[in-house]
């Protein structure tokens, strides 16, 4: 019946509004939930959320080896042209030619921290770091080379 | 009805006003005494406005921050208490710009009309026992009539700015205030029916043995809910802030305003919130009347120890908090949803409700 539907509608509207108010009321009374970081004051004890993205880095192990094969998938995935993969050819001990990276150039000033390159990388060579204090006085310092000088590709990564 | 004694009579506000009144009348001629009293009242109102602006803005920012799991202002002064002073200072030193294409006279007049309406609305409100500016026998009518003038200041600001955002915001606000006034009026009317008086003082006195929200059963509760929804819409606050609607109209009717003229609109909004909450507290929660239960003399006497002004401001601020809670919880309505809510839901319900209340009043079903 029309009138029953009408009353039901009003009732469900009131109920859903009250549910919303209960949530904000909970936050209002529970100050422990506050997520604001008072940044410069708590610089040493900063507690960043797990998914916070600061910049793209390439982890190296203790033998100065990384996992990048130079496949340029990250370069293709990046919407801003932030990454430039410069490849070279290594001569393997058996005398075969093998593609490897010379430099992986990363323009921090162009990066929007969208994470697409990390997702695109087939060998998990790059990750997002949580460092975020990036201001410098010279713009050229923002162009970074992600692989360490003299680094090699890890054994077993194709 | 029984007589209520203010046990802290020495310090009651009515006593202070009486002392000042008799002193002025002894020292000066009655005309001069009246003029002096008017000046004192004017100064009191303006300082109340200033304090309200500072307190409410800070309160809103803190409440919103906590509801959104943020910290809110916490740098200026202890725990950010002086933040609104800093904001006021900033607004004071800013340039008050008037756009070239604007209608200069109306543009500069509009903020003052908004303020004057807010000031006029203060007149019949009883802030404490026997402490009000004007004891008028048609207080309720006066409040409903004067509060609708505020739409003129908004329309004026929107029109004079010569800006389509402003005009659109003003038009929306006009449609909104005109329609929500109906249900606010009917909600107020239900209390008038129960008390049989338009005098705010009589309404407060009738709640000496319990506030209407408790005495009036479910119909008054419904009126109260409708009243709160309607006044939230009338003061143009979220979820009914279509007149401003930051994401659609930049700032609506006050897009072109800056500096102190903007501050006046801002202040008028907060003062209006205070006033409608004060009226809501007066009608439904007993105004300055302490919490009384029927004829429990002992309990009622204990409650009388708390000064009446604290009761009044406590209830008003409770309602203000409620309205802020709405603002930071609910998303904004679309214009069609807004009008649907009023014409298809609030108005029929409040019309039906007023019949119920009338029946209740005639049959004497309330306490
Ligand atoms: S995070 Fe996004 S913008 Fe930055 S380098 Fe990777 S793909 Fe490019
Ligand atoms: S970082 Fe990953 S995607 Fe980019 S070139 Fe190296 S292996 Fe390929």
Coordinates of C-alpha atoms and ligand atoms in Angstrom, one line a residue:
Chain A
X1 CA 0.0 0.0 0.0
X2 CA 1.1 3.5 -0.7
X3 CA 1.0 4.8 2.9
X4 CA 3.0 1.8 4.2
X5 CA 5.7 2.3 1.6
X6 CA 5.8 6.0 2.5
X7 CA 6.3 5.3 6.2
X8 CA 8.9 2.6 5.5
X9 CA 10.8 5.0 3.3
X10 CA 10.8 7.7 6.0
X11 CA 11.8 5.1 8.6
X12 CA 14.7 3.7 6.5
X13 CA 15.9 7.2 5.7
X14 CA 16.0 8.1 9.4
X15 CA 17.7 4.9 10.2
X16 CA 20.5 5.3 7.6
X17 CA 21.1 8.9 8.8
X18 CA 21.4 7.7 12.4
X19 CA 23.9 5.0 11.3
X20 CA 26.0 7.8 9.7
X21 CA 25.8 9.9 12.8
X22 CA 26.8 7.0 15.0
X23 CA 30.0 6.6 12.9
X24 CA 31.0 10.3 13.1
X25 CA 29.9 10.4 16.8
X26 CA 32.3 7.5 17.4
X27 CA 35.2 9.3 15.7
X28 CA 34.3 12.5 17.7
X29 CA 34.6 10.7 21.0
X30 CA 37.5 8.4 20.2
X31 CA 40.5 10.7 19.7
X32 CA 42.9 7.8 19.5
X33 CA 41.7 7.2 16.0
X34 CA 43.1 10.6 14.8
X35 CA 45.4 10.0 11.9
X36 CA 46.9 13.5 11.6
X37 CA 50.8 13.4 11.8
X38 CA 52.2 16.6 13.3
X39 CA 55.1 16.3 10.8
X40 CA 58.0 18.5 11.6
X41 CA 57.5 17.9 15.4
X42 CA 57.4 14.1 15.2
X43 CA 60.0 13.7 12.5
X44 CA 61.8 10.9 14.4
X45 CA 58.7 9.0 15.3
X46 CA 56.8 9.5 12.1
X47 CA 54.3 6.7 11.5
X48 CA 53.4 6.6 7.8
X49 CA 50.6 4.5 6.5
X50 CA 51.7 1.3 4.7
X51 CA 50.7 2.4 1.3
X52 CA 52.2 5.9 1.4
X53 CA 54.3 6.5 -1.7
X54 CA 57.3 8.8 -1.7
X55 CA 59.5 8.0 -4.7
X56 CA 60.5 5.1 -7.0
X57 CA 63.6 3.3 -5.9
X58 CA 65.5 0.1 -7.1
X59 CA 66.5 -2.1 -4.2
X60 CA 70.0 -3.6 -4.3
X61 CA 71.3 -6.5 -2.3
X62 CA 74.6 -6.6 -0.4
X63 CA 76.5 -7.8 -3.5
X64 CA 75.3 -4.7 -5.3
X65 CA 72.9 -6.6 -7.5
X66 CA 69.5 -5.6 -8.7
X67 CA 66.7 -7.4 -10.4
X68 CA 66.2 -5.2 -13.5
X69 CA 66.4 -6.9 -16.9
X70 CA 66.1 -3.7 -18.9
X71 CA 62.8 -4.8 -20.5
X72 CA 61.5 -1.2 -20.5
X73 CA 58.0 -2.2 -19.4
X74 CA 58.1 0.5 -16.7
X75 CA 59.1 3.1 -19.3
X76 CA 56.1 2.1 -21.4
X77 CA 53.7 2.0 -18.5
X78 CA 54.6 5.5 -17.1
X79 CA 52.0 8.0 -18.2
X80 CA 54.3 11.0 -17.6
X81 CA 57.5 9.8 -19.3
X82 CA 59.2 9.8 -16.0
X83 CA 61.4 6.8 -16.5
X84 CA 64.0 6.3 -19.2
X85 CA 65.7 3.0 -19.5
X86 CA 69.1 3.1 -21.2
X87 CA 70.2 -0.4 -22.2
X88 CA 73.6 -1.8 -23.2
X89 CA 74.8 -5.3 -24.2
X90 CA 76.8 -7.4 -21.8
X91 CA 79.1 -10.1 -23.1
X92 CA 78.4 -13.2 -21.0
X93 CA 81.3 -15.6 -20.1
X94 CA 80.2 -17.9 -22.9
X95 CA 80.6 -15.1 -25.4
X96 CA 76.9 -14.5 -25.9
X97 CA 75.4 -11.0 -26.0
X98 CA 72.9 -10.2 -23.3
X99 CA 70.7 -7.1 -22.9
X100 CA 71.2 -5.3 -19.6
X101 CA 70.6 -1.8 -18.2
X102 CA 73.2 0.9 -18.4
X103 CA 71.2 3.5 -16.6
X104 CA 67.6 3.7 -15.4
X105 CA 66.9 7.4 -15.3
X106 CA 64.1 8.6 -13.1
X107 CA 62.8 12.2 -13.2
X108 CA 61.4 12.7 -9.7
X109 CA 60.0 16.1 -10.7
X110 CA 57.7 14.5 -13.3
X111 CA 56.5 11.6 -11.1
X112 CA 53.0 11.6 -9.8
X113 CA 53.5 8.5 -7.6
X114 CA 50.9 6.6 -9.4
X115 CA 52.6 3.2 -8.9
X116 CA 51.9 2.0 -12.4
X117 CA 55.6 1.3 -13.1
X118 CA 55.9 -0.9 -10.1
X119 CA 52.8 -2.9 -11.1
X120 CA 54.2 -3.2 -14.7
X121 CA 57.6 -4.5 -13.8
X122 CA 57.7 -8.2 -14.4
X123 CA 60.7 -8.9 -12.2
X124 CA 59.8 -6.7 -9.2
X125 CA 62.9 -4.7 -9.7
X126 CA 61.5 -1.3 -8.5
X127 CA 59.4 -0.4 -5.5
X128 CA 57.9 2.7 -3.9
X129 CA 59.9 4.1 -1.0
X130 CA 58.4 6.2 1.8
X131 CA 60.9 9.0 1.8
X132 CA 59.3 12.3 1.0
X133 CA 61.6 15.2 1.9
X134 CA 62.5 15.8 -1.7
X135 CA 63.1 19.6 -1.9
X136 CA 66.5 20.6 -3.3
X137 CA 68.0 23.9 -4.5
X138 CA 69.1 22.6 -7.9
X139 CA 66.5 21.1 -10.2
X140 CA 69.0 18.7 -11.8
X141 CA 69.3 16.9 -8.5
X142 CA 65.8 15.6 -9.0
X143 CA 66.9 13.5 -12.0
X144 CA 68.1 10.3 -10.4
X145 CA 69.8 7.2 -11.7
X146 CA 68.2 4.3 -9.9
X147 CA 70.8 1.6 -10.4
X148 CA 73.9 2.0 -8.3
X149 CA 77.2 2.5 -10.2
X150 CA 78.8 -0.8 -11.0
X151 CA 75.7 -2.8 -10.1
X152 CA 74.9 -6.1 -11.9
X153 CA 71.8 -8.1 -12.5
X154 CA 71.1 -10.8 -9.9
X155 CA 71.7 -14.3 -10.9
X156 CA 68.6 -16.2 -11.9
X157 CA 66.5 -13.1 -12.9
X158 CA 65.6 -13.4 -16.6
Chain B
X1 CA 2.0 25.6 38.4
X2 CA 4.4 26.2 41.3
X3 CA 6.7 29.1 41.8
X4 CA 10.3 28.5 41.1
X5 CA 12.9 30.2 43.3
X6 CA 16.2 31.2 42.0
X7 CA 18.4 30.2 44.9
X8 CA 21.4 32.0 43.5
X9 CA 19.4 35.2 43.5
X10 CA 22.3 37.4 44.5
X11 CA 24.0 36.8 41.3
X12 CA 21.1 36.4 38.9
X13 CA 21.3 38.5 35.7
X14 CA 17.8 39.9 36.3
X15 CA 19.1 41.3 39.6
X16 CA 22.0 43.1 37.9
X17 CA 19.7 44.6 35.2
X18 CA 17.3 45.8 37.9
X19 CA 20.1 47.4 39.9
X20 CA 21.4 49.2 36.8
X21 CA 17.9 50.3 35.8
X22 CA 17.1 51.8 39.2
X23 CA 20.5 53.5 39.4
X24 CA 20.1 55.1 36.0
X25 CA 16.5 56.2 36.8
X26 CA 17.7 57.8 40.0
X27 CA 20.6 59.6 38.4
X28 CA 19.1 60.8 35.2
X29 CA 15.7 61.7 33.8
X30 CA 13.6 58.7 32.5
X31 CA 14.3 59.6 28.9
X32 CA 18.0 59.7 29.3
X33 CA 17.9 56.5 31.4
X34 CA 16.1 54.8 28.5
X35 CA 18.6 56.1 26.0
X36 CA 21.5 54.9 28.2
X37 CA 19.9 51.5 28.6
X38 CA 19.5 51.2 24.8
X39 CA 23.2 52.0 24.4
X40 CA 24.1 49.4 27.0
X41 CA 21.9 46.8 25.3
X42 CA 23.4 47.7 21.9
X43 CA 27.0 47.2 23.2
X44 CA 26.0 44.0 24.9
X45 CA 24.5 42.6 21.6
X46 CA 27.5 43.6 19.6
X47 CA 29.9 42.0 22.0
X48 CA 27.8 38.9 22.2
X49 CA 28.0 38.7 18.4
X50 CA 31.7 39.0 18.5
X51 CA 32.1 36.4 21.2
X52 CA 29.6 34.1 19.5
X53 CA 31.5 34.4 16.2
X54 CA 34.8 33.6 17.8
X55 CA 33.5 30.7 19.9
X56 CA 31.3 29.1 17.2
X57 CA 33.9 29.2 14.4
X58 CA 36.5 27.6 16.7
X59 CA 33.9 25.0 17.9
X60 CA 32.9 24.2 14.3
X61 CA 36.5 23.7 13.3
X62 CA 37.3 21.5 16.2
X63 CA 34.1 19.5 15.9
X64 CA 34.6 19.0 12.1
X65 CA 38.2 18.0 12.7
X66 CA 37.4 15.4 15.3
X67 CA 34.6 14.0 13.2
X68 CA 37.0 13.6 10.3
X69 CA 39.7 12.0 12.4
X70 CA 41.8 15.1 12.2
X71 CA 43.3 17.4 14.9
X72 CA 42.0 20.7 13.8
X73 CA 43.6 24.1 14.7
X74 CA 46.2 23.5 17.4
X75 CA 49.0 26.0 16.8
X76 CA 47.7 29.5 17.7
X77 CA 47.5 29.9 21.4
X78 CA 47.0 27.1 23.9
X79 CA 45.4 24.1 22.0
X80 CA 44.6 26.4 19.1
X81 CA 42.1 28.5 21.2
X82 CA 43.2 31.7 19.6
X83 CA 42.8 30.5 16.0
X84 CA 39.6 32.5 15.4
X85 CA 41.3 35.7 16.7
X86 CA 44.0 35.2 14.1
X87 CA 41.4 34.6 11.4
X88 CA 39.5 37.8 12.4
X89 CA 42.6 39.8 12.3
X90 CA 43.3 38.5 8.9
X91 CA 39.9 39.4 7.6
X92 CA 40.1 42.9 9.2
X93 CA 43.3 43.8 7.3
X94 CA 42.1 42.4 4.0
X95 CA 40.9 44.7 1.3
X96 CA 37.1 44.8 0.9
X97 CA 36.9 44.6 -2.9
X98 CA 33.8 45.8 -4.8
X99 CA 33.7 44.3 -8.4
X100 CA 33.4 46.8 -11.2
X101 CA 30.2 45.6 -12.7
X102 CA 28.5 45.3 -9.4
X103 CA 25.5 47.3 -8.2
X104 CA 27.7 49.1 -5.6
X105 CA 25.0 50.3 -3.3
X106 CA 23.2 47.0 -2.9
X107 CA 26.5 45.1 -2.9
X108 CA 27.6 47.0 0.2
X109 CA 24.2 47.1 1.8
X110 CA 23.6 43.3 1.7
X111 CA 26.0 42.2 4.5
X112 CA 24.6 44.8 6.9
X113 CA 21.0 43.6 6.2
X114 CA 22.1 40.1 7.1
X115 CA 23.6 41.4 10.3
X116 CA 20.7 43.6 11.2
X117 CA 18.2 40.7 10.8
X118 CA 20.4 38.6 13.1
X119 CA 20.4 41.4 15.6
X120 CA 16.6 41.9 15.4
X121 CA 16.1 38.3 16.1
X122 CA 17.9 38.6 19.4
X123 CA 15.2 40.9 20.8
X124 CA 12.6 38.4 22.2
X125 CA 15.0 35.6 23.3
X126 CA 15.2 35.1 27.1
X127 CA 18.8 34.4 27.9
X128 CA 18.1 33.8 31.6
X129 CA 15.3 34.2 34.1
X130 CA 13.8 37.6 33.5
X131 CA 16.6 38.6 31.3
X132 CA 15.6 39.6 27.8
X133 CA 15.5 42.7 25.8
X134 CA 11.9 43.0 24.8
X135 CA 9.1 41.1 26.5
X136 CA 6.7 40.9 23.6
X137 CA 3.4 39.1 23.6
X138 CA 3.9 37.9 20.0
X139 CA 7.4 36.7 20.3
X140 CA 7.0 33.6 18.2
X141 CA 5.3 35.4 15.4
X142 CA 8.0 38.1 15.5
X143 CA 10.7 35.5 15.2
X144 CA 9.2 33.7 12.3
X145 CA 8.4 36.9 10.5
X146 CA 11.8 38.6 11.0
X147 CA 13.8 35.5 10.2
X148 CA 12.4 35.4 6.6
X149 CA 13.9 38.9 5.9
X150 CA 17.3 37.2 5.9
X151 CA 16.5 35.8 2.4
X152 CA 16.4 39.4 1.1
X153 CA 20.0 40.0 2.1
X154 CA 21.0 36.8 0.3
X155 CA 19.1 37.7 -2.8
X156 CA 20.5 41.2 -2.7
X157 CA 24.0 40.0 -2.4
X158 CA 23.5 37.5 -5.3
X159 CA 21.9 40.0 -7.6
X160 CA 24.3 42.9 -6.9
X161 CA 27.4 40.8 -7.4
X162 CA 26.6 40.6 -11.1
X163 CA 28.0 37.1 -11.2
X164 CA 26.2 34.0 -12.3
X165 CA 27.4 31.8 -9.5
X166 CA 26.2 34.4 -7.0
X167 CA 22.9 34.8 -8.6
X168 CA 22.3 31.0 -8.9
X169 CA 23.2 30.5 -5.2
X170 CA 20.9 33.3 -4.2
X171 CA 18.0 31.9 -6.2
X172 CA 18.5 28.4 -4.7
X173 CA 18.6 29.9 -1.3
X174 CA 15.4 31.8 -2.0
X175 CA 13.6 28.6 -3.1
X176 CA 15.0 26.8 -0.1
X177 CA 14.1 29.3 2.6
X178 CA 10.6 29.9 1.3
X179 CA 9.8 26.2 1.3
X180 CA 11.4 25.2 4.5
X181 CA 9.8 28.1 6.4
X182 CA 6.5 26.3 6.1
X183 CA 7.5 23.2 8.0
X184 CA 9.5 25.2 10.5
X185 CA 6.4 27.3 11.1
X186 CA 4.1 24.3 11.5
X187 CA 6.6 22.7 14.0
X188 CA 6.6 25.9 16.0
X189 CA 2.9 26.1 15.8
X190 CA 2.5 22.8 17.5
X191 CA 4.1 24.2 20.7
X192 CA 1.9 27.3 20.3
X193 CA -1.1 25.1 20.2
X194 CA -0.1 23.3 23.3
X195 CA 0.7 26.4 25.3
X196 CA -2.0 28.6 23.9
X197 CA 0.3 31.6 23.8
X198 CA 2.7 33.4 21.4
X199 CA 4.7 34.9 24.2
X200 CA 8.0 33.2 24.6
X201 CA 8.0 33.9 28.3
X202 CA 4.6 32.0 28.7
X203 CA 6.0 29.2 26.7
X204 CA 9.0 28.9 29.0
X205 CA 6.7 29.1 32.1
X206 CA 4.5 26.3 30.8
X207 CA 7.5 24.0 30.9
X208 CA 8.1 24.4 34.6
X209 CA 6.9 20.9 35.3
X210 CA 8.7 19.3 32.4
X211 CA 10.0 20.3 29.0
X212 CA 7.6 20.0 26.0
X213 CA 9.8 17.4 24.4
X214 CA 9.1 15.1 27.3
X215 CA 5.6 16.2 28.1
X216 CA 4.3 16.2 24.5
X217 CA 4.9 12.5 23.7
X218 CA 5.7 11.4 20.1
X219 CA 4.0 14.3 18.2
X220 CA 6.2 16.9 19.8
X221 CA 9.2 14.7 19.2
X222 CA 8.3 14.7 15.5
X223 CA 7.8 18.4 15.6
X224 CA 11.2 18.8 17.2
X225 CA 12.9 16.7 14.5
X226 CA 11.1 18.6 11.7
X227 CA 12.0 21.9 13.3
X228 CA 15.7 20.9 13.5
X229 CA 15.7 19.8 9.8
X230 CA 13.9 22.9 8.7
X231 CA 16.1 25.4 10.6
X232 CA 19.2 23.6 9.3
X233 CA 17.9 24.3 5.8
X234 CA 16.9 27.8 6.7
X235 CA 20.4 28.7 7.9
X236 CA 21.8 27.3 4.7
X237 CA 24.1 24.8 6.4
X238 CA 25.1 21.4 5.1
X239 CA 23.5 19.1 4.1
X240 CA 21.3 22.0 2.8
X241 CA 24.1 24.3 1.8
X242 CA 23.1 24.6 -1.8
X243 CA 23.3 28.4 -1.6
X244 CA 27.1 28.1 -1.1
X245 CA 27.8 24.7 -2.5
X246 CA 31.6 25.1 -2.8
X247 CA 32.0 22.4 -5.4
X248 CA 29.3 23.7 -7.7
X249 CA 29.1 27.5 -7.2
X250 CA 32.5 28.4 -5.8
X251 CA 31.0 30.1 -2.8
X252 CA 27.4 31.0 -4.0
X253 CA 26.1 34.3 -3.0
X254 CA 29.2 35.5 -1.3
X255 CA 31.6 34.6 -4.1
X256 CA 32.5 38.3 -4.7
X257 CA 32.8 39.4 -1.1
X258 CA 36.1 39.7 0.7
X259 CA 37.5 41.2 3.8
X260 CA 35.1 42.5 6.5
X261 CA 32.0 42.3 4.2
X262 CA 32.6 38.6 3.9
X263 CA 33.2 38.3 7.6
X264 CA 29.8 39.9 8.2
X265 CA 28.1 37.2 6.2
X266 CA 30.1 34.6 7.9
X267 CA 29.3 36.0 11.3
X268 CA 25.6 36.3 10.4
X269 CA 25.5 32.6 9.5
X270 CA 26.8 31.6 12.9
X271 CA 24.7 34.1 14.8
X272 CA 21.6 32.8 12.9
X273 CA 22.6 29.2 13.9
X274 CA 22.8 30.4 17.5
X275 CA 19.4 32.1 17.3
X276 CA 17.5 29.2 15.7
X277 CA 19.1 26.9 18.3
X278 CA 18.1 29.3 21.1
X279 CA 14.5 29.3 19.8
X280 CA 14.5 25.5 19.5
X281 CA 15.8 25.3 23.0
X282 CA 13.1 27.8 24.2
X283 CA 10.2 26.0 22.5
X284 CA 11.1 22.4 23.0
X285 CA 13.7 22.2 25.8
X286 CA 12.4 24.8 28.2
X287 CA 14.7 27.8 27.5
X288 CA 16.3 28.8 30.8
X289 CA 13.9 26.5 32.7
X290 CA 16.0 24.0 34.7
X291 CA 15.3 20.3 34.3
X292 CA 12.1 19.6 36.3
X293 CA 10.2 16.4 36.7
X294 CA 6.5 16.9 37.5
X295 CA 6.1 17.5 41.2
X296 CA 9.3 16.1 42.6
X297 CA 10.0 19.2 44.7
X298 CA 13.3 18.0 46.1
X299 CA 14.8 17.1 42.7
X300 CA 13.5 20.3 41.2
X301 CA 15.1 22.4 43.9
X302 CA 18.4 20.8 43.4
X303 CA 18.2 21.6 39.7
X304 CA 17.3 25.2 40.5
X305 CA 20.7 25.6 42.1
X306 CA 22.2 25.7 38.6
X307 CA 21.9 29.3 37.2
X308 CA 19.3 29.7 34.5
X309 CA 21.7 31.3 32.1
X310 CA 23.8 28.1 32.2
X311 CA 20.7 26.0 31.5
X312 CA 19.9 28.2 28.5
X313 CA 23.4 28.3 27.0
X314 CA 23.9 24.6 27.7
X315 CA 20.7 23.6 25.8
X316 CA 21.5 26.0 22.9
X317 CA 25.0 24.7 22.5
X318 CA 23.7 21.2 22.6
X319 CA 21.5 22.0 19.7
X320 CA 24.3 23.8 17.9
X321 CA 26.5 20.7 18.3
X322 CA 23.7 18.6 16.9
X323 CA 23.5 20.9 13.8
X324 CA 27.3 20.7 13.4
X325 CA 27.1 17.0 13.7
X326 CA 24.6 16.9 10.8
X327 CA 26.9 19.1 8.7
X328 CA 30.0 16.9 9.1
X329 CA 28.1 13.7 8.6
X330 CA 25.6 14.1 5.7
X331 CA 26.4 14.8 2.1
X332 CA 24.8 17.7 0.3
X333 CA 21.3 17.2 -1.3
X334 CA 20.6 18.0 -4.9
X335 CA 18.1 20.8 -5.5
X336 CA 15.3 18.4 -6.6
X337 CA 16.0 16.1 -3.6
X338 CA 15.8 19.2 -1.4
X339 CA 12.4 20.3 -2.7
X340 CA 11.1 16.7 -2.6
X341 CA 12.1 16.3 1.0
X342 CA 10.2 19.5 1.9
X343 CA 7.0 19.1 -0.2
X344 CA 6.6 15.4 -0.2
X345 CA 7.8 14.5 3.3
X346 CA 8.2 17.2 5.8
X347 CA 5.2 19.3 4.9
X348 CA 2.6 16.4 4.8
X349 CA 4.1 14.9 8.0
X350 CA 4.0 18.2 9.9
X351 CA 0.5 18.9 8.7
X352 CA -0.7 15.5 10.0
X353 CA 1.3 16.1 13.1
X354 CA -0.3 19.4 13.9
X355 CA -3.7 17.7 13.8
X356 CA -2.4 15.1 16.3
X357 CA -1.0 17.9 18.5
X358 CA -4.3 19.8 18.4
X359 CA -6.2 16.7 19.4
X360 CA -3.8 16.1 22.2
X361 CA -4.1 19.7 23.4
X362 CA -8.0 19.6 23.3
X363 CA -8.2 16.2 25.0
X364 CA -5.5 17.2 27.5
X365 CA -3.4 14.1 26.9
X366 CA -0.2 15.8 27.8
X367 CA 1.0 16.3 31.4
Ligands
LIG1 S1 55.0 6.2 -10.2 FE1 53.8 6.6 -12.1 S2 54.6 8.6 -12.7 FE2 56.1 7.8 -11.3 S3 57.5 6.8 -12.6 FE3 56.1 5.2 -11.9 S4 54.6 5.2 -13.6 FE4 55.8 7.0 -13.8
LIG2 S1 62.5 -1.8 -13.7 FE1 61.3 -3.6 -14.2 S2 60.0 -3.0 -15.9 FE2 61.6 -1.4 -15.7 S3 63.2 -2.1 -17.2 FE3 63.7 -3.0 -15.2 S4 62.8 -5.0 -15.2 FE4 61.8 -3.8 -16.8

